[in-house]
C-alpha cells in the first residue's frame, strides 16, 4: 500500500496573508488541491492523509468533493510544533491501516506543481532501498561560514545536492526512525529525510524537478500565479 502524507499545517506568515498560503486560490483552485488531485489521479497512490489544522478539515473536504469525484482522502492528522512533529502525527494516524512494509510518500501542500512523472519515479526507485529523495544539483559555488559573516571554506558543489519533495519511505523503518527522536531531538529536524539518515536507512537519490518549487514567499506565489495565469497551454498535473 502506498499512502501520500500531505503537510498542510503551516500558517504561511512570510506571505503576510491572513489565509495560510496552501489555501490561497490560484487559477480557480486552492493551492492544496493541485497536489492532492495529482496524487488522487495517480494509480500508484492508494490513500491520502492530510496534516492540517482542524478548522480547515470541513473546507478541504468540500473543495475535494466539489472538484474531484475520485479523490483518495483517507483522513486528517493534527499538525505538530514543527514540520517533523507534523510528519510524526501523520505517521501515527496512518499506522492504523498500513503495514511496516508499505510506503509513505511525504509532500508539501505548498508545492502545487507536483507531476505524475515525479511520483512514478519515486515509486520505481524505492525497490531495493528504504527511501527515495529527489534532489537538484547545486548550480552556484557553495561556501561554508560558521558565523554568517566570513567564509570558512569552499565546498565541492559536485557533492552537494538540494533535497526536494515528495520523499518516499518504507513505513515501518521511517516511523521508528522518527519515534527514536522523541521528545526533543525531533524538534531540531528540518528535512523529512534527516531522521532516515540518522537511523542509517538506505536512501536512494533521483533527479528532482525544478518546476516543483515550494511556495514560501510572495515572489514564489506570484511565480505560480504567472505559470497558471499567463500560460495558455498550462495543464494541471492531475489532468
PDB file of C-alpha atoms in Angstrom:
ATOM      1  CA  UNK A   1       0.000   0.000   0.000  1.00  0.00           C
ATOM      2  CA  UNK A   2       1.262   3.476  -0.893  1.00  0.00           C
ATOM      3  CA  UNK A   3      -0.043   6.345   1.238  1.00  0.00           C
ATOM      4  CA  UNK A   4       0.592  10.025   0.476  1.00  0.00           C
ATOM      5  CA  UNK A   5       1.022  12.238   3.530  1.00  0.00           C
ATOM      6  CA  UNK A   6       0.295  15.879   2.675  1.00  0.00           C
ATOM      7  CA  UNK A   7       1.676  18.529   5.033  1.00  0.00           C
ATOM      8  CA  UNK A   8      -0.762  21.425   5.233  1.00  0.00           C
ATOM      9  CA  UNK A   9      -0.370  22.697   8.782  1.00  0.00           C
ATOM     10  CA  UNK A  10       1.722  25.792   8.058  1.00  0.00           C
ATOM     11  CA  UNK A  11       0.479  29.322   8.672  1.00  0.00           C
ATOM     12  CA  UNK A  12       2.307  30.984   5.776  1.00  0.00           C
ATOM     13  CA  UNK A  13       3.258  34.038   7.853  1.00  0.00           C
ATOM     14  CA  UNK A  14       6.033  35.075   5.462  1.00  0.00           C
ATOM     15  CA  UNK A  15       3.426  35.893   2.841  1.00  0.00           C
ATOM     16  CA  UNK A  16       1.709  38.393   5.132  1.00  0.00           C
ATOM     17  CA  UNK A  17      -1.704  36.891   4.388  1.00  0.00           C
ATOM     18  CA  UNK A  18      -4.472  36.106   6.854  1.00  0.00           C
ATOM     19  CA  UNK A  19      -5.062  32.880   4.900  1.00  0.00           C
ATOM     20  CA  UNK A  20      -2.369  30.171   5.017  1.00  0.00           C
ATOM     21  CA  UNK A  21      -0.614  30.027   1.650  1.00  0.00           C
ATOM     22  CA  UNK A  22      -1.774  26.499   0.848  1.00  0.00           C
ATOM     23  CA  UNK A  23      -5.404  27.659   0.904  1.00  0.00           C
ATOM     24  CA  UNK A  24      -4.975  30.714  -1.313  1.00  0.00           C
ATOM     25  CA  UNK A  25      -6.920  30.345  -4.553  1.00  0.00           C
ATOM     26  CA  UNK A  26      -4.947  30.417  -7.800  1.00  0.00           C
ATOM     27  CA  UNK A  27      -6.469  29.633 -11.168  1.00  0.00           C
ATOM     28  CA  UNK A  28      -9.808  28.765  -9.611  1.00  0.00           C
ATOM     29  CA  UNK A  29      -8.446  26.236  -7.092  1.00  0.00           C
ATOM     30  CA  UNK A  30      -6.858  26.444  -3.639  1.00  0.00           C
ATOM     31  CA  UNK A  31      -3.149  25.650  -3.848  1.00  0.00           C
ATOM     32  CA  UNK A  32      -3.531  22.466  -1.768  1.00  0.00           C
ATOM     33  CA  UNK A  33      -5.894  20.972  -4.343  1.00  0.00           C
ATOM     34  CA  UNK A  34      -3.264  20.900  -7.080  1.00  0.00           C
ATOM     35  CA  UNK A  35      -1.052  18.266  -5.434  1.00  0.00           C
ATOM     36  CA  UNK A  36      -3.948  16.368  -3.820  1.00  0.00           C
ATOM     37  CA  UNK A  37      -5.678  15.944  -7.171  1.00  0.00           C
ATOM     38  CA  UNK A  38      -2.440  14.902  -8.854  1.00  0.00           C
ATOM     39  CA  UNK A  39      -1.895  12.212  -6.222  1.00  0.00           C
ATOM     40  CA  UNK A  40      -5.526  11.102  -6.408  1.00  0.00           C
ATOM     41  CA  UNK A  41      -5.229  10.582 -10.148  1.00  0.00           C
ATOM     42  CA  UNK A  42      -2.052   8.523  -9.856  1.00  0.00           C
ATOM     43  CA  UNK A  43      -2.671   4.776  -9.977  1.00  0.00           C
ATOM     44  CA  UNK A  44       0.279   4.112  -7.661  1.00  0.00           C
ATOM     45  CA  UNK A  45      -1.218   6.038  -4.730  1.00  0.00           C
ATOM     46  CA  UNK A  46      -3.815   4.168  -2.665  1.00  0.00           C
ATOM     47  CA  UNK A  47      -4.727   6.717   0.017  1.00  0.00           C
ATOM     48  CA  UNK A  48      -4.071  10.289   1.110  1.00  0.00           C
ATOM     49  CA  UNK A  49      -3.741  11.584   4.671  1.00  0.00           C
ATOM     50  CA  UNK A  50      -3.611  15.349   5.242  1.00  0.00           C
ATOM     51  CA  UNK A  51      -1.951  17.038   8.215  1.00  0.00           C
ATOM     52  CA  UNK A  52      -3.892  20.260   8.807  1.00  0.00           C
ATOM     53  CA  UNK A  53      -5.436  22.422  11.483  1.00  0.00           C
ATOM     54  CA  UNK A  54      -8.898  21.048  12.365  1.00  0.00           C
ATOM     55  CA  UNK A  55     -10.541  24.355  11.439  1.00  0.00           C
ATOM     56  CA  UNK A  56      -9.794  23.539   7.799  1.00  0.00           C
ATOM     57  CA  UNK A  57     -10.965  19.904   7.682  1.00  0.00           C
ATOM     58  CA  UNK A  58     -14.508  20.614   6.529  1.00  0.00           C
ATOM     59  CA  UNK A  59     -13.424  23.156   3.942  1.00  0.00           C
ATOM     60  CA  UNK A  60     -10.768  20.847   2.477  1.00  0.00           C
ATOM     61  CA  UNK A  61     -13.335  18.059   2.124  1.00  0.00           C
ATOM     62  CA  UNK A  62     -15.737  20.435   0.380  1.00  0.00           C
ATOM     63  CA  UNK A  63     -13.070  21.562  -2.077  1.00  0.00           C
ATOM     64  CA  UNK A  64     -12.196  17.997  -2.952  1.00  0.00           C
ATOM     65  CA  UNK A  65     -15.774  16.737  -3.176  1.00  0.00           C
ATOM     66  CA  UNK A  66     -16.755  19.557  -5.495  1.00  0.00           C
ATOM     67  CA  UNK A  67     -13.771  19.327  -7.784  1.00  0.00           C
ATOM     68  CA  UNK A  68     -12.631  15.702  -7.686  1.00  0.00           C
ATOM     69  CA  UNK A  69     -15.010  12.743  -7.781  1.00  0.00           C
ATOM     70  CA  UNK A  70     -12.325  10.113  -7.203  1.00  0.00           C
ATOM     71  CA  UNK A  71     -10.181  11.712  -4.539  1.00  0.00           C
ATOM     72  CA  UNK A  72      -8.456   9.305  -2.157  1.00  0.00           C
ATOM     73  CA  UNK A  73      -8.620  11.249   1.099  1.00  0.00           C
ATOM     74  CA  UNK A  74      -8.479   8.765   3.967  1.00  0.00           C
ATOM     75  CA  UNK A  75      -8.399  11.211   6.843  1.00  0.00           C
ATOM     76  CA  UNK A  76      -6.653  14.026   8.688  1.00  0.00           C
ATOM     77  CA  UNK A  77      -3.981  14.438  11.356  1.00  0.00           C
ATOM     78  CA  UNK A  78      -3.105  17.279  13.718  1.00  0.00           C
ATOM     79  CA  UNK A  79      -0.087  19.493  12.996  1.00  0.00           C
ATOM     80  CA  UNK A  80       2.788  19.447  15.484  1.00  0.00           C
ATOM     81  CA  UNK A  81       5.109  22.046  16.993  1.00  0.00           C
ATOM     82  CA  UNK A  82       7.362  21.830  13.942  1.00  0.00           C
ATOM     83  CA  UNK A  83       7.298  20.227  10.500  1.00  0.00           C
ATOM     84  CA  UNK A  84       8.781  16.916  11.615  1.00  0.00           C
ATOM     85  CA  UNK A  85       6.335  16.537  14.502  1.00  0.00           C
ATOM     86  CA  UNK A  86       3.565  17.137  11.975  1.00  0.00           C
ATOM     87  CA  UNK A  87       5.011  14.279   9.947  1.00  0.00           C
ATOM     88  CA  UNK A  88       5.144  12.094  13.049  1.00  0.00           C
ATOM     89  CA  UNK A  89       1.499  12.851  13.815  1.00  0.00           C
ATOM     90  CA  UNK A  90       0.650  11.873  10.255  1.00  0.00           C
ATOM     91  CA  UNK A  91       2.609   8.635  10.597  1.00  0.00           C
ATOM     92  CA  UNK A  92       0.741   7.889  13.817  1.00  0.00           C
ATOM     93  CA  UNK A  93      -2.562   8.410  12.015  1.00  0.00           C
ATOM     94  CA  UNK A  94      -1.790   6.110   9.106  1.00  0.00           C
ATOM     95  CA  UNK A  95      -0.250   3.426  11.318  1.00  0.00           C
ATOM     96  CA  UNK A  96      -3.783   2.150  11.951  1.00  0.00           C
ATOM     97  CA  UNK A  97      -4.196   0.987   8.366  1.00  0.00           C
ATOM     98  CA  UNK A  98      -0.725   0.363   6.896  1.00  0.00           C
ATOM     99  CA  UNK A  99       1.880  -2.368   7.395  1.00  0.00           C
ATOM    100  CA  UNK A 100       5.579  -1.904   8.094  1.00  0.00           C
ATOM    101  CA  UNK A 101       6.489  -2.836   4.519  1.00  0.00           C
ATOM    102  CA  UNK A 102       4.075  -0.330   2.996  1.00  0.00           C
ATOM    103  CA  UNK A 103       5.291   3.040   1.760  1.00  0.00           C
ATOM    104  CA  UNK A 104       4.594   6.626   2.785  1.00  0.00           C
ATOM    105  CA  UNK A 105       5.143   9.471   0.331  1.00  0.00           C
ATOM    106  CA  UNK A 106       5.569  12.862   2.019  1.00  0.00           C
ATOM    107  CA  UNK A 107       4.696  16.033   0.148  1.00  0.00           C
ATOM    108  CA  UNK A 108       4.045  19.690   0.940  1.00  0.00           C
ATOM    109  CA  UNK A 109       0.657  21.220   0.177  1.00  0.00           C
ATOM    110  CA  UNK A 110       2.586  24.347  -0.830  1.00  0.00           C
ATOM    111  CA  UNK A 111       4.277  22.504  -3.727  1.00  0.00           C
ATOM    112  CA  UNK A 112       1.404  22.603  -6.229  1.00  0.00           C
ATOM    113  CA  UNK A 113       3.342  21.617  -9.354  1.00  0.00           C
ATOM    114  CA  UNK A 114       3.902  18.000  -8.412  1.00  0.00           C
ATOM    115  CA  UNK A 115       3.938  15.901 -11.574  1.00  0.00           C
ATOM    116  CA  UNK A 116       2.773  12.315 -12.164  1.00  0.00           C
ATOM    117  CA  UNK A 117       6.255  11.580 -13.526  1.00  0.00           C
ATOM    118  CA  UNK A 118       7.920  12.564 -10.257  1.00  0.00           C
ATOM    119  CA  UNK A 119       5.554  10.325  -8.304  1.00  0.00           C
ATOM    120  CA  UNK A 120       6.242   7.411 -10.649  1.00  0.00           C
ATOM    121  CA  UNK A 121       9.997   7.968 -10.453  1.00  0.00           C
ATOM    122  CA  UNK A 122       9.864   7.754  -6.650  1.00  0.00           C
ATOM    123  CA  UNK A 123       7.794   4.568  -6.690  1.00  0.00           C
ATOM    124  CA  UNK A 124      10.094   2.915  -9.212  1.00  0.00           C
ATOM    125  CA  UNK A 125      13.319   3.885  -7.428  1.00  0.00           C
ATOM    126  CA  UNK A 126      12.278   2.576  -3.999  1.00  0.00           C
ATOM    127  CA  UNK A 127      12.881  -1.063  -4.920  1.00  0.00           C
ATOM    128  CA  UNK A 128      15.920  -2.338  -3.020  1.00  0.00           C
ATOM    129  CA  UNK A 129      16.079   0.772  -0.815  1.00  0.00           C
ATOM    130  CA  UNK A 130      14.487   2.153   2.358  1.00  0.00           C
ATOM    131  CA  UNK A 131      13.669   5.524   0.856  1.00  0.00           C
ATOM    132  CA  UNK A 132      13.908   7.864  -2.112  1.00  0.00           C
ATOM    133  CA  UNK A 133      14.849  11.542  -2.167  1.00  0.00           C
ATOM    134  CA  UNK A 134      14.506  13.732  -5.292  1.00  0.00           C
ATOM    135  CA  UNK A 135      17.429  16.162  -5.470  1.00  0.00           C
ATOM    136  CA  UNK A 136      18.656  19.084  -7.531  1.00  0.00           C
ATOM    137  CA  UNK A 137      22.366  19.707  -8.190  1.00  0.00           C
ATOM    138  CA  UNK A 138      23.897  22.946  -6.957  1.00  0.00           C
ATOM    139  CA  UNK A 139      24.435  25.419  -9.795  1.00  0.00           C
ATOM    140  CA  UNK A 140      26.232  28.103  -7.793  1.00  0.00           C
ATOM    141  CA  UNK A 141      29.531  27.936  -5.964  1.00  0.00           C
ATOM    142  CA  UNK A 142      28.859  26.869  -2.356  1.00  0.00           C
ATOM    143  CA  UNK A 143      30.701  28.212   0.680  1.00  0.00           C
ATOM    144  CA  UNK A 144      30.730  27.401   4.388  1.00  0.00           C
ATOM    145  CA  UNK A 145      30.570  30.047   7.101  1.00  0.00           C
ATOM    146  CA  UNK A 146      30.317  29.315  10.805  1.00  0.00           C
ATOM    147  CA  UNK A 147      29.411  32.867  11.834  1.00  0.00           C
ATOM    148  CA  UNK A 148      27.441  34.038   8.809  1.00  0.00           C
ATOM    149  CA  UNK A 149      29.886  36.905   8.267  1.00  0.00           C
ATOM    150  CA  UNK A 150      33.072  35.446   6.822  1.00  0.00           C
ATOM    151  CA  UNK A 151      33.882  32.470   4.603  1.00  0.00           C
ATOM    152  CA  UNK A 152      35.493  29.458   6.270  1.00  0.00           C
ATOM    153  CA  UNK A 153      35.787  27.105   3.334  1.00  0.00           C
ATOM    154  CA  UNK A 154      34.755  26.320  -0.214  1.00  0.00           C
ATOM    155  CA  UNK A 155      32.555  23.237  -0.614  1.00  0.00           C
ATOM    156  CA  UNK A 156      32.594  20.878  -3.567  1.00  0.00           C
ATOM    157  CA  UNK A 157      29.274  21.565  -5.259  1.00  0.00           C
ATOM    158  CA  UNK A 158      29.576  18.313  -7.211  1.00  0.00           C
ATOM    159  CA  UNK A 159      28.998  16.520  -3.908  1.00  0.00           C
ATOM    160  CA  UNK A 160      26.173  18.753  -2.632  1.00  0.00           C
ATOM    161  CA  UNK A 161      22.503  18.453  -3.552  1.00  0.00           C
ATOM    162  CA  UNK A 162      19.315  20.252  -2.597  1.00  0.00           C
ATOM    163  CA  UNK A 163      16.601  17.912  -1.372  1.00  0.00           C
ATOM    164  CA  UNK A 164      13.047  18.197  -2.674  1.00  0.00           C
ATOM    165  CA  UNK A 165       9.646  16.647  -2.106  1.00  0.00           C
ATOM    166  CA  UNK A 166       7.987  14.226  -2.458  1.00  0.00           C
ATOM    167  CA  UNK A 167      10.094  11.867  -0.370  1.00  0.00           C
ATOM    168  CA  UNK A 168       9.200   8.186  -0.202  1.00  0.00           C
ATOM    169  CA  UNK A 169       9.996   5.849   2.697  1.00  0.00           C
ATOM    170  CA  UNK A 170       9.350   2.306   3.836  1.00  0.00           C
ATOM    171  CA  UNK A 171       6.778   2.996   6.523  1.00  0.00           C
ATOM    172  CA  UNK A 172       7.953   0.788   9.420  1.00  0.00           C
ATOM    173  CA  UNK A 173      11.593   1.877   9.360  1.00  0.00           C
ATOM    174  CA  UNK A 174      10.760   5.537   8.890  1.00  0.00           C
ATOM    175  CA  UNK A 175       8.144   5.536  11.638  1.00  0.00           C
ATOM    176  CA  UNK A 176      10.652   4.002  14.063  1.00  0.00           C
ATOM    177  CA  UNK A 177      13.367   6.454  12.961  1.00  0.00           C
ATOM    178  CA  UNK A 178      11.109   9.352  13.923  1.00  0.00           C
ATOM    179  CA  UNK A 179       9.902   7.748  17.156  1.00  0.00           C
ATOM    180  CA  UNK A 180      13.504   7.447  18.367  1.00  0.00           C
ATOM    181  CA  UNK A 181      13.917  11.223  18.122  1.00  0.00           C
ATOM    182  CA  UNK A 182      11.113  11.948  20.587  1.00  0.00           C
ATOM    183  CA  UNK A 183      10.591  14.072  22.557  1.00  0.00           C
ATOM    184  CA  UNK A 184      13.264  16.725  21.995  1.00  0.00           C
ATOM    185  CA  UNK A 185      15.614  15.796  19.157  1.00  0.00           C
ATOM    186  CA  UNK A 186      12.781  15.755  16.637  1.00  0.00           C
ATOM    187  CA  UNK A 187      12.338  19.496  17.246  1.00  0.00           C
ATOM    188  CA  UNK A 188      15.772  20.090  15.666  1.00  0.00           C
ATOM    189  CA  UNK A 189      14.923  18.296  12.420  1.00  0.00           C
ATOM    190  CA  UNK A 190      14.493  20.465   9.325  1.00  0.00           C
ATOM    191  CA  UNK A 191      14.179  17.991   6.448  1.00  0.00           C
ATOM    192  CA  UNK A 192      11.964  14.901   6.104  1.00  0.00           C
ATOM    193  CA  UNK A 193      14.900  12.651   5.177  1.00  0.00           C
ATOM    194  CA  UNK A 194      17.044  13.647   8.174  1.00  0.00           C
ATOM    195  CA  UNK A 195      15.526  11.055  10.568  1.00  0.00           C
ATOM    196  CA  UNK A 196      16.089   8.357   7.949  1.00  0.00           C
ATOM    197  CA  UNK A 197      19.752   9.310   7.542  1.00  0.00           C
ATOM    198  CA  UNK A 198      20.267   9.455  11.316  1.00  0.00           C
ATOM    199  CA  UNK A 199      18.777   5.959  11.592  1.00  0.00           C
ATOM    200  CA  UNK A 200      21.096   4.572   8.912  1.00  0.00           C
ATOM    201  CA  UNK A 201      18.348   3.912   6.372  1.00  0.00           C
ATOM    202  CA  UNK A 202      19.388   3.340   2.754  1.00  0.00           C
ATOM    203  CA  UNK A 203      18.134   6.369   0.795  1.00  0.00           C
ATOM    204  CA  UNK A 204      18.380   6.490  -2.991  1.00  0.00           C
ATOM    205  CA  UNK A 205      18.657   9.806  -4.843  1.00  0.00           C
ATOM    206  CA  UNK A 206      16.755  10.567  -8.037  1.00  0.00           C
ATOM    207  CA  UNK A 207      16.570  13.672 -10.204  1.00  0.00           C
ATOM    208  CA  UNK A 208      14.249  16.330  -8.867  1.00  0.00           C
ATOM    209  CA  UNK A 209      12.059  18.748 -10.786  1.00  0.00           C
ATOM    210  CA  UNK A 210      12.946  22.461 -10.805  1.00  0.00           C
ATOM    211  CA  UNK A 211       9.313  23.301 -11.539  1.00  0.00           C
ATOM    212  CA  UNK A 212       8.212  21.581  -8.327  1.00  0.00           C
ATOM    213  CA  UNK A 213       9.129  24.572  -6.161  1.00  0.00           C
ATOM    214  CA  UNK A 214       7.684  25.325  -2.740  1.00  0.00           C
ATOM    215  CA  UNK A 215       5.620  28.488  -2.301  1.00  0.00           C
ATOM    216  CA  UNK A 216       7.252  30.223   0.648  1.00  0.00           C
ATOM    217  CA  UNK A 217       7.478  33.914  -0.201  1.00  0.00           C
ATOM    218  CA  UNK A 218       5.311  36.407  -2.025  1.00  0.00           C
ATOM    219  CA  UNK A 219       7.635  36.112  -5.010  1.00  0.00           C
ATOM    220  CA  UNK A 220       7.018  32.346  -5.103  1.00  0.00           C
ATOM    221  CA  UNK A 221       3.269  32.912  -5.057  1.00  0.00           C
ATOM    222  CA  UNK A 222       3.478  35.403  -7.916  1.00  0.00           C
ATOM    223  CA  UNK A 223       5.633  32.979  -9.885  1.00  0.00           C
ATOM    224  CA  UNK A 224       2.964  30.297  -9.533  1.00  0.00           C
ATOM    225  CA  UNK A 225       0.218  32.740 -10.480  1.00  0.00           C
ATOM    226  CA  UNK A 226       2.131  33.634 -13.630  1.00  0.00           C
ATOM    227  CA  UNK A 227       2.567  29.980 -14.533  1.00  0.00           C
ATOM    228  CA  UNK A 228      -1.151  29.339 -14.171  1.00  0.00           C
ATOM    229  CA  UNK A 229      -2.482  32.638 -15.467  1.00  0.00           C
ATOM    230  CA  UNK A 230      -0.123  33.656 -18.236  1.00  0.00           C
ATOM    231  CA  UNK A 231       0.494  30.304 -19.861  1.00  0.00           C
ATOM    232  CA  UNK A 232      -2.467  29.460 -22.071  1.00  0.00           C
ATOM    233  CA  UNK A 233      -1.015  25.985 -22.535  1.00  0.00           C
ATOM    234  CA  UNK A 234      -0.853  25.304 -18.785  1.00  0.00           C
ATOM    235  CA  UNK A 235      -2.266  21.894 -17.972  1.00  0.00           C
ATOM    236  CA  UNK A 236      -2.767  20.991 -14.297  1.00  0.00           C
ATOM    237  CA  UNK A 237      -0.720  17.916 -13.268  1.00  0.00           C
ATOM    238  CA  UNK A 238      -3.850  15.902 -12.472  1.00  0.00           C
ATOM    239  CA  UNK A 239      -5.313  16.115 -15.993  1.00  0.00           C
TER     240      UNK A 239
END
